[in-house]
Amino acid sequence: MSIEINLISDTVTKPTPGMLDAMMTAEVGDDVFKADPSINALEDKLAKMFGMEAALYFPTGTMTNQAAINLHTQPGQQLICDKYAHVYNYEGGGVSFNSGVSCKLIDGHRGMMTAEQVEAAINPPDFYHSPKTALVCIENTTNKGGGACWDFEELKKIKTVCEKHDLAYHLDGARLWNAMVKKGESPQQYGALFDTISVCLSKGLGCPVGSVLLGSSTLVGEALRVRKVLGGGMRQAGFLAAAGTYALDHQLERLAQDHQKAAEIGSVLEQLPFIKKVEPIETNIIIFEIDELKMAASSFVEKLAQKQIHLIGMGQGKLRIVTHLNYTDTQHEAFLKILQTL
Ligand SMILES: *Cc1c(COP(=O)(O)O)cnc(C)c1O
């Protein structure tokens, strides 16, 4: 049996036949003139879903986050985020490159911080030697934190801190879908809390590309110019937006299956003698550590690769597995068996 099992990320998903159909039959127009009906429909749908005034389609989640940061800050100012944050670690230094902003990093737990930590990280506004704190960025679920979900009560406490200190509040919700499915939360409760939210459609949902920024009409109106500056104005991208609408209608509920599979993989890993630690698994990301006295992490990856199973290392003996739309029941069964025979 030779089946390729790709567990490196939930970004490896491909459009399903139903999604391809929706793309092929999409009505399109020039979105730079706001004349693409499929993009307008996706933006309206998401704005309604989150109970926010407006939404704007972007090619990538990185661009959406970068636009949001740009909207909320002035050059020289500072944002607060966890040390694991995607905006700090994985957006190519865009925070400083695009917006001239620095990051105050919080030493949180699995990518999540407390309201107390946030408040303590704010620079006093009258102390002119320090950068002015302007923004707090949250990530849910946390990527580097292993798919962890925030406690909504803590998010509310951080909101209160933001209001008290006049800070903007942005949510990097690349995998917010996973968090909401896991916790039984609604998009409206997030929409009511944050000034801006970015969501991804290309992770686990099967879209080839796509991310959306949500916010007030004023902020989203300004985001149009920022997106232009970043080179993100697209023309007949409705073919891609149609994939997003299809994903929201058909692929959200099934994320629970990815979470279930991740939990099952975790249980098997925990039983293997050369695994030192499996981080708690809440959604579709599994981070685990190999006991390198017993087996090198690289040789574990190599052994699986020989069997056409792919995962990635995160350094220091840590490895990552991500379940997703195209990781099928058959692949899951095969993978669990192979793991048990290693
Ligand atoms: C993937 C991801 C993004 C956006 O990434 P793109 O590849 O640019 O779409 C943003 N934040 C988090 C937490 C992510 O995992």
XYZ file of C-alpha atoms and ligand atoms in Angstrom:
357
model
C 0.000 0.000 0.000
C 1.388 3.342 -0.927
C -0.619 6.372 -0.023
C 0.861 9.769 0.526
C -0.190 11.132 3.930
C 0.610 14.800 4.339
C 0.366 16.030 7.925
C 2.738 18.981 7.767
C -0.070 21.583 7.869
C -3.763 22.183 7.293
C -2.718 24.499 4.468
C -2.063 21.489 2.194
C -5.809 20.991 1.642
C -7.160 21.137 -1.895
C -10.599 22.122 -3.197
C -13.190 19.329 -3.179
C -15.185 18.611 -6.375
C -18.127 20.596 -4.931
C -15.871 23.565 -4.253
C -14.359 23.390 -7.747
C -17.889 23.431 -9.181
C -18.763 26.515 -7.147
C -15.571 28.182 -8.408
C -16.189 27.278 -12.054
C -19.687 28.726 -12.028
C -18.897 31.876 -10.028
C -20.054 35.235 -11.356
C -17.119 37.625 -11.405
C -16.226 41.237 -12.089
C -13.424 43.697 -11.399
C -13.090 43.843 -7.629
C -10.858 46.921 -7.755
C -14.094 48.650 -8.850
C -15.955 46.642 -6.147
C -17.799 44.996 -9.049
C -17.203 41.321 -8.312
C -20.500 39.846 -7.090
C -18.873 36.721 -5.654
C -16.413 38.723 -3.555
C -19.141 41.135 -2.438
C -21.304 38.160 -1.435
C -18.509 36.565 0.618
C -17.756 39.870 2.368
C -21.455 40.442 3.164
C -21.878 36.907 4.394
C -18.937 37.139 6.789
C -19.829 40.608 8.067
C -23.348 39.348 8.880
C -22.029 36.149 10.405
C -19.811 38.087 12.846
C -22.304 40.919 13.358
C -19.677 43.409 12.183
C -20.316 46.328 9.852
C -18.005 45.432 7.016
C -15.551 42.909 5.603
C -12.752 42.942 3.026
C -11.323 40.023 1.067
C -7.548 39.567 1.034
C -5.289 37.057 -0.712
C -3.528 35.905 2.488
C -3.896 35.981 6.239
C -0.509 37.642 6.549
C -1.697 40.555 4.432
C -4.912 40.806 6.447
C -3.031 40.946 9.760
C -0.515 43.407 8.358
C -3.300 45.677 7.112
C -5.030 45.548 10.506
C -1.793 46.426 12.328
C -1.243 49.296 9.918
C -4.764 50.624 10.533
C -4.395 50.611 14.305
C -0.905 52.093 14.658
C 1.468 54.927 13.719
C 5.197 54.435 12.998
C 7.211 54.270 16.228
C 4.379 52.809 18.250
C 4.245 49.369 19.851
C 1.876 46.428 19.881
C 1.533 43.776 22.558
C 1.433 40.089 21.627
C 2.512 36.704 22.931
C 6.073 35.570 22.154
C 4.617 32.788 19.963
C 2.448 35.150 17.874
C 2.269 34.613 14.135
C 2.401 38.391 13.554
C 5.774 38.452 15.350
C 7.330 35.150 14.247
C 6.007 34.289 10.823
C 5.133 37.417 8.889
C 8.623 38.218 7.671
C 9.164 41.146 10.008
C 6.178 42.899 8.405
C 5.197 44.642 11.635
C 8.335 46.782 11.436
C 8.688 46.741 7.635
C 5.116 47.760 6.801
C 4.120 49.828 9.799
C 7.340 50.861 11.610
C 5.959 49.264 14.759
C 7.733 47.189 17.445
C 6.353 44.235 19.405
C 6.312 43.948 23.189
C 6.379 40.205 23.728
C 4.596 38.487 26.559
C 5.872 35.217 27.994
C 2.483 33.525 27.942
C 1.264 29.956 28.121
C 0.871 28.086 24.804
C 0.579 31.387 22.946
C -1.967 32.860 25.345
C -1.516 35.630 27.885
C -3.515 37.005 30.809
C -5.165 40.409 31.168
C -2.726 41.161 34.022
C 0.248 40.425 31.762
C -1.197 42.655 29.060
C -1.816 45.536 31.442
C 1.682 45.256 32.901
C 3.162 45.412 29.375
C 1.601 48.772 28.505
C 4.114 51.622 28.438
C 2.926 54.634 30.483
C 1.683 57.140 27.873
C 3.365 60.117 29.582
C 6.769 58.360 29.735
C 7.960 59.744 26.391
C 11.142 57.636 26.353
C 9.169 54.490 25.493
C 7.211 53.696 22.391
C 3.515 54.424 22.753
C 1.471 51.251 23.162
C -1.310 51.248 20.577
C -2.592 47.734 19.968
C -3.084 44.287 21.474
C -2.972 41.279 19.117
C -4.557 37.965 20.076
C -4.295 34.659 18.174
C -7.039 32.014 18.411
C -6.372 29.150 18.029
C -2.658 29.593 18.648
C -0.492 28.130 15.917
C 2.921 27.779 17.614
C 1.000 27.173 20.863
C -0.299 23.887 19.428
C -3.880 24.766 18.443
C -4.789 25.955 21.947
C -8.121 27.773 22.423
C -8.537 30.880 24.541
C -10.838 31.112 27.518
C -13.388 33.651 26.299
C -13.593 35.230 29.768
C -9.896 36.138 29.550
C -10.486 37.742 26.143
C -13.204 39.875 27.730
C -10.851 40.923 30.539
C -8.230 41.944 27.981
C -10.891 43.948 26.150
C -11.543 45.872 29.376
C -7.818 46.596 29.659
C -7.818 47.849 26.048
C -10.749 50.150 26.698
C -9.207 51.501 29.889
C -5.927 52.335 28.118
C -7.380 53.328 24.764
C -5.749 50.453 22.833
C -7.039 48.804 19.682
C -7.845 45.090 19.890
C -7.109 42.764 16.939
C -7.770 39.049 16.621
C -5.650 36.920 14.308
C -8.350 34.314 13.732
C -6.601 32.271 11.058
C -7.995 29.181 12.842
C -10.844 30.851 14.719
C -13.153 28.294 13.049
C -11.412 25.504 14.928
C -11.750 27.362 18.236
C -15.454 28.101 17.710
C -16.247 24.518 16.711
C -14.301 23.171 19.677
C -15.790 25.545 22.265
C -19.270 25.910 20.802
C -18.747 29.671 20.500
C -20.429 31.994 18.009
C -18.883 34.410 15.519
C -21.109 37.166 16.970
C -19.484 36.987 20.375
C -16.101 37.551 18.739
C -17.485 40.293 16.509
C -18.774 42.139 19.568
C -15.382 42.025 21.295
C -12.717 42.959 18.744
C -12.064 46.083 16.680
C -10.774 43.925 13.836
C -10.693 40.197 13.124
C -8.827 38.349 10.393
C -10.014 34.902 9.379
C -8.411 32.434 6.945
C -10.262 30.335 4.402
C -7.236 28.390 3.203
C -6.556 26.408 6.376
C -8.447 23.211 6.832
C -11.361 24.580 4.814
C -9.887 23.606 1.457
C -9.731 26.983 -0.296
C -6.666 27.600 -2.457
C -6.271 31.125 -1.012
C -8.215 33.726 0.873
C -8.562 35.643 4.093
C -11.047 38.272 5.234
C -10.702 41.316 7.482
C -13.735 42.263 9.578
C -14.336 45.568 11.299
C -16.302 48.826 11.335
C -17.236 50.473 8.018
C -14.704 53.211 8.753
C -11.809 50.822 9.425
C -12.645 48.537 6.505
C -12.975 51.610 4.272
C -9.427 52.614 5.246
C -8.284 49.009 4.783
C -9.108 49.303 1.102
C -6.249 51.765 0.671
C -3.856 49.743 2.846
C -4.631 46.609 0.816
C -3.846 48.586 -2.334
C -0.530 49.772 -0.876
C 0.384 46.177 0.005
C -0.362 45.143 -3.583
C -3.420 43.126 -2.649
C -6.025 44.654 -4.954
C -7.364 41.830 -7.113
C -9.563 41.753 -10.194
C -11.788 38.731 -11.013
C -10.889 37.001 -7.764
C -14.532 36.005 -7.324
C -13.520 32.576 -8.599
C -11.516 32.295 -5.389
C -14.064 34.005 -3.142
C -16.680 31.503 -4.345
C -14.480 28.784 -2.850
C -14.636 30.670 0.449
C -18.411 30.911 0.423
C -18.640 27.214 -0.412
C -16.273 26.374 2.471
C -18.357 28.372 4.967
C -21.520 26.601 3.809
C -20.106 23.071 3.699
C -16.807 22.557 5.515
C -17.093 24.231 8.910
C -18.852 21.540 10.942
C -16.484 18.860 9.771
C -13.538 20.492 11.581
C -14.720 18.498 14.609
C -13.623 15.353 12.764
C -10.101 16.766 12.404
C -10.061 17.435 16.149
C -11.214 13.887 16.864
C -8.498 12.409 14.658
C -5.867 14.611 16.293
C -6.927 13.391 19.737
C -6.683 9.759 18.566
C -3.195 10.305 17.145
C -2.235 11.901 20.459
C -3.374 8.829 22.423
C -1.253 6.540 20.261
C 1.781 8.836 20.484
C 1.524 8.920 24.265
C 1.971 5.174 24.362
C 5.141 5.067 22.306
C 8.260 4.502 24.416
C 10.377 7.109 22.610
C 7.873 9.962 22.977
C 8.758 12.227 25.890
C 5.742 14.510 25.874
C 2.571 15.224 23.928
C 1.206 18.737 24.423
C -2.497 18.929 25.301
C -4.549 18.527 22.113
C -7.576 20.798 21.799
C -8.040 21.140 18.058
C -6.204 19.883 14.964
C -2.582 20.575 15.908
C -0.430 18.050 17.758
C 2.929 19.143 19.124
C 5.042 16.436 20.702
C 8.566 15.823 21.841
C 10.800 12.873 21.076
C 13.085 11.477 23.758
C 16.232 11.954 21.735
C 18.200 9.587 23.957
C 15.993 6.858 22.497
C 15.445 8.126 18.966
C 16.526 11.256 17.113
C 13.591 13.420 16.026
C 15.085 13.522 12.539
C 15.167 9.732 12.301
C 11.510 9.542 13.400
C 10.607 11.978 10.609
C 12.800 10.010 8.190
C 11.222 6.648 9.073
C 7.750 8.030 8.459
C 8.827 9.750 5.250
C 9.977 6.373 3.924
C 6.384 5.270 4.382
C 5.123 8.366 2.537
C 3.976 10.057 5.746
C 5.034 13.650 6.164
C 5.264 15.848 9.248
C 7.574 18.668 10.238
C 10.060 19.372 12.978
C 9.918 22.540 15.051
C 13.454 22.284 16.439
C 14.688 21.091 19.863
C 13.251 17.612 19.355
C 9.723 18.962 18.928
C 7.550 17.746 16.053
C 4.191 18.800 14.690
C 1.283 16.961 13.090
C -1.760 18.780 11.711
C -4.992 17.034 10.684
C -7.199 18.464 7.933
C -9.851 18.036 5.244
C -7.761 15.813 2.976
C -6.525 13.516 5.757
C -9.077 10.780 5.193
C -10.444 8.043 7.466
C -8.458 5.469 5.465
C -5.243 7.450 5.859
C -5.969 7.848 9.560
C -6.352 4.111 10.104
C -3.178 3.406 8.149
C -1.219 6.071 10.029
C -2.283 4.847 13.488
C -1.226 1.295 12.572
C 2.146 2.406 11.260
C 2.780 4.519 14.378
C 2.135 1.503 16.596
C 4.682 -0.593 14.722
C 7.543 1.904 14.860
C -1.456 30.774 8.599
C -1.618 31.837 9.594
C -1.771 33.177 9.214
C -1.788 33.653 7.788
O -0.982 32.991 6.933
P -1.010 33.074 5.348
O -0.194 31.926 4.981
O -0.443 34.383 4.997
O -2.434 32.970 4.885
C -1.945 34.107 10.206
N -1.973 33.750 11.486
C -1.856 32.476 11.899
C -1.961 32.142 13.353
C -1.667 31.476 10.965
O -1.547 30.202 11.379
